[in-house]
Amino acid sequence: MPRLYVVATPIGNLDDLTPRMRWALESASLIAAEDTRVTQKLLTVMGISRPLISNHQHNEEARAPRIIERMIAENIDVAVTCDAGTPGISDPGMELVAAAWQAGIEV
């Protein structure tokens, strides 16, 4: 069964990276990012290479169901990130979390 990881990112200092954050990003087959450029920079610093898909305030409502469909069809884990902080708290991510819960996906 696929999982959705909600990954909090550093608000300012990249030294605030955590082992759990690294584990979640490495465990995911796909990362749904608020801004793929910002998340790619973070992944590069961490030495992680994963495909990214944008998930922001202008596309999340339409994109979330498609991400969930892909998770189920391909049985993949997805990490959702925002530019700084925790997704869904004043940032995109809540639509994806809600869609995952509705589909019975572990969050």
PDB file of N, CA and C in Angstrom, residues 18-77:
ATOM      1  N   THR A  18      16.954  17.048   9.015  1.00  0.00           N
ATOM      2  CA  THR A  18      16.869  15.982  10.015  1.00  0.00           C
ATOM      3  C   THR A  18      17.027  14.612   9.363  1.00  0.00           C
ATOM      4  N   PRO A  19      17.470  13.627  10.145  1.00  0.00           N
ATOM      5  CA  PRO A  19      17.554  12.263   9.608  1.00  0.00           C
ATOM      6  C   PRO A  19      16.192  11.751   9.124  1.00  0.00           C
ATOM      7  N   ARG A  20      15.133  12.102   9.825  1.00  0.00           N
ATOM      8  CA  ARG A  20      13.796  11.644   9.416  1.00  0.00           C
ATOM      9  C   ARG A  20      13.391  12.268   8.082  1.00  0.00           C
ATOM     10  N   MET A  21      13.733  13.535   7.886  1.00  0.00           N
ATOM     11  CA  MET A  21      13.453  14.197   6.614  1.00  0.00           C
ATOM     12  C   MET A  21      14.191  13.494   5.488  1.00  0.00           C
ATOM     13  N   ARG A  22      15.463  13.209   5.711  1.00  0.00           N
ATOM     14  CA  ARG A  22      16.263  12.498   4.710  1.00  0.00           C
ATOM     15  C   ARG A  22      15.628  11.146   4.398  1.00  0.00           C
ATOM     16  N   TRP A  23      15.248  10.414   5.440  1.00  0.00           N
ATOM     17  CA  TRP A  23      14.664   9.085   5.253  1.00  0.00           C
ATOM     18  C   TRP A  23      13.396   9.165   4.399  1.00  0.00           C
ATOM     19  N   ALA A  24      12.523  10.127   4.705  1.00  0.00           N
ATOM     20  CA  ALA A  24      11.262  10.250   3.961  1.00  0.00           C
ATOM     21  C   ALA A  24      11.523  10.588   2.496  1.00  0.00           C
ATOM     22  N   LEU A  25      12.437  11.509   2.242  1.00  0.00           N
ATOM     23  CA  LEU A  25      12.730  11.892   0.857  1.00  0.00           C
ATOM     24  C   LEU A  25      13.391  10.753   0.093  1.00  0.00           C
ATOM     25  N   GLU A  26      14.243   9.989   0.762  1.00  0.00           N
ATOM     26  CA  GLU A  26      14.884   8.847   0.104  1.00  0.00           C
ATOM     27  C   GLU A  26      13.903   7.697  -0.112  1.00  0.00           C
ATOM     28  N   SER A  27      12.903   7.581   0.755  1.00  0.00           N
ATOM     29  CA  SER A  27      11.924   6.493   0.653  1.00  0.00           C
ATOM     30  C   SER A  27      10.895   6.728  -0.445  1.00  0.00           C
ATOM     31  N   ALA A  28      10.663   7.978  -0.774  1.00  0.00           N
ATOM     32  CA  ALA A  28       9.644   8.322  -1.771  1.00  0.00           C
ATOM     33  C   ALA A  28      10.145   8.062  -3.187  1.00  0.00           C
ATOM     34  N   SER A  29       9.244   7.600  -4.032  1.00  0.00           N
ATOM     35  CA  SER A  29       9.556   7.427  -5.455  1.00  0.00           C
ATOM     36  C   SER A  29       9.329   8.711  -6.233  1.00  0.00           C
ATOM     37  N   LEU A  30       8.528   9.616  -5.673  1.00  0.00           N
ATOM     38  CA  LEU A  30       8.167  10.874  -6.323  1.00  0.00           C
ATOM     39  C   LEU A  30       7.998  11.925  -5.235  1.00  0.00           C
ATOM     40  N   ILE A  31       8.384  13.163  -5.546  1.00  0.00           N
ATOM     41  CA  ILE A  31       8.215  14.254  -4.588  1.00  0.00           C
ATOM     42  C   ILE A  31       7.300  15.307  -5.198  1.00  0.00           C
ATOM     43  N   ALA A  32       6.203  15.591  -4.490  1.00  0.00           N
ATOM     44  CA  ALA A  32       5.271  16.647  -4.889  1.00  0.00           C
ATOM     45  C   ALA A  32       5.712  17.916  -4.174  1.00  0.00           C
ATOM     46  N   ALA A  33       6.221  18.880  -4.935  1.00  0.00           N
ATOM     47  CA  ALA A  33       6.858  20.063  -4.362  1.00  0.00           C
ATOM     48  C   ALA A  33       6.100  21.339  -4.688  1.00  0.00           C
ATOM     49  N   GLU A  34       6.056  22.248  -3.711  1.00  0.00           N
ATOM     50  CA  GLU A  34       5.438  23.554  -3.954  1.00  0.00           C
ATOM     51  C   GLU A  34       6.157  24.271  -5.099  1.00  0.00           C
ATOM     52  N   ASP A  35       7.470  24.306  -5.049  1.00  0.00           N
ATOM     53  CA  ASP A  35       8.283  24.882  -6.129  1.00  0.00           C
ATOM     54  C   ASP A  35       9.407  23.893  -6.404  1.00  0.00           C
ATOM     55  N   THR A  36       9.367  23.263  -7.552  1.00  0.00           N
ATOM     56  CA  THR A  36      10.348  22.212  -7.859  1.00  0.00           C
ATOM     57  C   THR A  36      11.771  22.744  -7.840  1.00  0.00           C
ATOM     58  N   ARG A  37      11.966  24.013  -8.166  1.00  0.00           N
ATOM     59  CA  ARG A  37      13.326  24.586  -8.159  1.00  0.00           C
ATOM     60  C   ARG A  37      13.883  24.649  -6.743  1.00  0.00           C
ATOM     61  N   VAL A  38      13.056  25.052  -5.793  1.00  0.00           N
ATOM     62  CA  VAL A  38      13.483  25.141  -4.395  1.00  0.00           C
ATOM     63  C   VAL A  38      13.765  23.747  -3.844  1.00  0.00           C
ATOM     64  N   THR A  39      12.866  22.807  -4.112  1.00  0.00           N
ATOM     65  CA  THR A  39      13.053  21.446  -3.604  1.00  0.00           C
ATOM     66  C   THR A  39      14.241  20.774  -4.268  1.00  0.00           C
ATOM     67  N   GLN A  40      14.467  21.029  -5.550  1.00  0.00           N
ATOM     68  CA  GLN A  40      15.628  20.447  -6.228  1.00  0.00           C
ATOM     69  C   GLN A  40      16.923  20.930  -5.589  1.00  0.00           C
ATOM     70  N   LYS A  41      16.975  22.185  -5.211  1.00  0.00           N
ATOM     71  CA  LYS A  41      18.161  22.724  -4.540  1.00  0.00           C
ATOM     72  C   LYS A  41      18.401  21.983  -3.217  1.00  0.00           C
ATOM     73  N   LEU A  42      17.335  21.748  -2.466  1.00  0.00           N
ATOM     74  CA  LEU A  42      17.426  21.022  -1.202  1.00  0.00           C
ATOM     75  C   LEU A  42      17.903  19.590  -1.436  1.00  0.00           C
ATOM     76  N   LEU A  43      17.321  18.918  -2.432  1.00  0.00           N
ATOM     77  CA  LEU A  43      17.721  17.544  -2.738  1.00  0.00           C
ATOM     78  C   LEU A  43      19.186  17.481  -3.155  1.00  0.00           C
ATOM     79  N   THR A  44      19.639  18.457  -3.911  1.00  0.00           N
ATOM     80  CA  THR A  44      21.036  18.490  -4.347  1.00  0.00           C
ATOM     81  C   THR A  44      21.968  18.605  -3.146  1.00  0.00           C
ATOM     82  N   VAL A  45      21.637  19.482  -2.205  1.00  0.00           N
ATOM     83  CA  VAL A  45      22.441  19.629  -0.985  1.00  0.00           C
ATOM     84  C   VAL A  45      22.494  18.307  -0.222  1.00  0.00           C
ATOM     85  N   MET A  46      21.377  17.570  -0.224  1.00  0.00           N
ATOM     86  CA  MET A  46      21.297  16.307   0.508  1.00  0.00           C
ATOM     87  C   MET A  46      21.856  15.126  -0.280  1.00  0.00           C
ATOM     88  N   GLY A  47      22.163  15.326  -1.555  1.00  0.00           N
ATOM     89  CA  GLY A  47      22.670  14.237  -2.382  1.00  0.00           C
ATOM     90  C   GLY A  47      21.604  13.226  -2.757  1.00  0.00           C
ATOM     91  N   ILE A  48      20.368  13.683  -2.880  1.00  0.00           N
ATOM     92  CA  ILE A  48      19.235  12.810  -3.211  1.00  0.00           C
ATOM     93  C   ILE A  48      18.735  13.153  -4.609  1.00  0.00           C
ATOM     94  N   SER A  49      18.448  12.131  -5.389  1.00  0.00           N
ATOM     95  CA  SER A  49      17.906  12.337  -6.733  1.00  0.00           C
ATOM     96  C   SER A  49      16.556  11.630  -6.837  1.00  0.00           C
ATOM     97  N   ARG A  50      15.500  12.403  -6.990  1.00  0.00           N
ATOM     98  CA  ARG A  50      14.148  11.866  -7.145  1.00  0.00           C
ATOM     99  C   ARG A  50      13.399  12.719  -8.158  1.00  0.00           C
ATOM    100  N   PRO A  51      12.452  12.120  -8.886  1.00  0.00           N
ATOM    101  CA  PRO A  51      11.609  12.924  -9.773  1.00  0.00           C
ATOM    102  C   PRO A  51      10.713  13.853  -8.950  1.00  0.00           C
ATOM    103  N   LEU A  52      10.480  15.035  -9.495  1.00  0.00           N
ATOM    104  CA  LEU A  52       9.650  16.043  -8.836  1.00  0.00           C
ATOM    105  C   LEU A  52       8.429  16.362  -9.690  1.00  0.00           C
ATOM    106  N   ILE A  53       7.330  16.685  -9.017  1.00  0.00           N
ATOM    107  CA  ILE A  53       6.127  17.166  -9.687  1.00  0.00           C
ATOM    108  C   ILE A  53       5.642  18.381  -8.899  1.00  0.00           C
ATOM    109  N   SER A  54       5.221  19.411  -9.599  1.00  0.00           N
ATOM    110  CA  SER A  54       4.775  20.615  -8.892  1.00  0.00           C
ATOM    111  C   SER A  54       3.407  20.388  -8.251  1.00  0.00           C
ATOM    112  N   ASN A  55       3.249  20.939  -7.069  1.00  0.00           N
ATOM    113  CA  ASN A  55       1.999  20.856  -6.317  1.00  0.00           C
ATOM    114  C   ASN A  55       1.882  22.166  -5.537  1.00  0.00           C
ATOM    115  N   HIS A  56       1.243  23.163  -6.161  1.00  0.00           N
ATOM    116  CA  HIS A  56       1.186  24.488  -5.540  1.00  0.00           C
ATOM    117  C   HIS A  56      -0.248  25.000  -5.522  1.00  0.00           C
ATOM    118  N   GLN A  57      -0.422  26.187  -4.966  1.00  0.00           N
ATOM    119  CA  GLN A  57      -1.777  26.719  -4.755  1.00  0.00           C
ATOM    120  C   GLN A  57      -2.583  26.867  -6.035  1.00  0.00           C
ATOM    121  N   HIS A  58      -1.924  26.976  -7.175  1.00  0.00           N
ATOM    122  CA  HIS A  58      -2.647  27.175  -8.433  1.00  0.00           C
ATOM    123  C   HIS A  58      -3.022  25.865  -9.139  1.00  0.00           C
ATOM    124  N   ASN A  59      -2.445  24.735  -8.695  1.00  0.00           N
ATOM    125  CA  ASN A  59      -2.766  23.478  -9.381  1.00  0.00           C
ATOM    126  C   ASN A  59      -3.142  22.336  -8.440  1.00  0.00           C
ATOM    127  N   GLU A  60      -3.026  22.553  -7.132  1.00  0.00           N
ATOM    128  CA  GLU A  60      -3.193  21.444  -6.188  1.00  0.00           C
ATOM    129  C   GLU A  60      -4.572  20.794  -6.245  1.00  0.00           C
ATOM    130  N   GLU A  61      -5.604  21.571  -6.396  1.00  0.00           N
ATOM    131  CA  GLU A  61      -6.953  20.995  -6.405  1.00  0.00           C
ATOM    132  C   GLU A  61      -7.117  19.991  -7.545  1.00  0.00           C
ATOM    133  N   ALA A  62      -6.573  20.300  -8.707  1.00  0.00           N
ATOM    134  CA  ALA A  62      -6.649  19.392  -9.856  1.00  0.00           C
ATOM    135  C   ALA A  62      -5.563  18.323  -9.805  1.00  0.00           C
ATOM    136  N   ARG A  63      -4.406  18.666  -9.291  1.00  0.00           N
ATOM    137  CA  ARG A  63      -3.261  17.754  -9.310  1.00  0.00           C
ATOM    138  C   ARG A  63      -3.373  16.651  -8.259  1.00  0.00           C
ATOM    139  N   ALA A  64      -3.913  16.957  -7.085  1.00  0.00           N
ATOM    140  CA  ALA A  64      -3.957  15.984  -5.986  1.00  0.00           C
ATOM    141  C   ALA A  64      -4.607  14.656  -6.392  1.00  0.00           C
ATOM    142  N   PRO A  65      -5.789  14.658  -7.022  1.00  0.00           N
ATOM    143  CA  PRO A  65      -6.389  13.372  -7.401  1.00  0.00           C
ATOM    144  C   PRO A  65      -5.523  12.579  -8.384  1.00  0.00           C
ATOM    145  N   ARG A  66      -4.825  13.274  -9.277  1.00  0.00           N
ATOM    146  CA  ARG A  66      -3.961  12.578 -10.245  1.00  0.00           C
ATOM    147  C   ARG A  66      -2.751  11.961  -9.555  1.00  0.00           C
ATOM    148  N   ILE A  67      -2.218  12.647  -8.561  1.00  0.00           N
ATOM    149  CA  ILE A  67      -1.091  12.085  -7.809  1.00  0.00           C
ATOM    150  C   ILE A  67      -1.548  10.838  -7.060  1.00  0.00           C
ATOM    151  N   ILE A  68      -2.719  10.904  -6.444  1.00  0.00           N
ATOM    152  CA  ILE A  68      -3.256   9.747  -5.709  1.00  0.00           C
ATOM    153  C   ILE A  68      -3.494   8.579  -6.663  1.00  0.00           C
ATOM    154  N   GLU A  69      -4.070   8.846  -7.823  1.00  0.00           N
ATOM    155  CA  GLU A  69      -4.284   7.779  -8.816  1.00  0.00           C
ATOM    156  C   GLU A  69      -2.960   7.122  -9.195  1.00  0.00           C
ATOM    157  N   ARG A  70      -1.943   7.927  -9.395  1.00  0.00           N
ATOM    158  CA  ARG A  70      -0.623   7.390  -9.755  1.00  0.00           C
ATOM    159  C   ARG A  70      -0.039   6.566  -8.612  1.00  0.00           C
ATOM    160  N   MET A  71      -0.192   7.050  -7.379  1.00  0.00           N
ATOM    161  CA  MET A  71       0.311   6.303  -6.224  1.00  0.00           C
ATOM    162  C   MET A  71      -0.297   4.908  -6.176  1.00  0.00           C
ATOM    163  N   ILE A  72      -1.601   4.839  -6.389  1.00  0.00           N
ATOM    164  CA  ILE A  72      -2.304   3.553  -6.324  1.00  0.00           C
ATOM    165  C   ILE A  72      -1.938   2.676  -7.513  1.00  0.00           C
ATOM    166  N   ALA A  73      -1.946   3.239  -8.713  1.00  0.00           N
ATOM    167  CA  ALA A  73      -1.666   2.461  -9.928  1.00  0.00           C
ATOM    168  C   ALA A  73      -0.248   1.897  -9.935  1.00  0.00           C
ATOM    169  N   GLU A  74       0.719   2.707  -9.464  1.00  0.00           N
ATOM    170  CA  GLU A  74       2.119   2.290  -9.501  1.00  0.00           C
ATOM    171  C   GLU A  74       2.629   1.783  -8.153  1.00  0.00           C
ATOM    172  N   ASN A  75       1.754   1.816  -7.128  1.00  0.00           N
ATOM    173  CA  ASN A  75       2.121   1.401  -5.773  1.00  0.00           C
ATOM    174  C   ASN A  75       3.404   2.096  -5.308  1.00  0.00           C
ATOM    175  N   ILE A  76       3.393   3.428  -5.395  1.00  0.00           N
ATOM    176  CA  ILE A  76       4.576   4.198  -5.010  1.00  0.00           C
ATOM    177  C   ILE A  76       4.281   5.105  -3.818  1.00  0.00           C
ATOM    178  N   ASP A  77       5.324   5.384  -3.061  1.00  0.00           N
ATOM    179  CA  ASP A  77       5.255   6.350  -1.977  1.00  0.00           C
ATOM    180  C   ASP A  77       5.605   7.725  -2.536  1.00  0.00           C
TER     181      ASP A  77
END
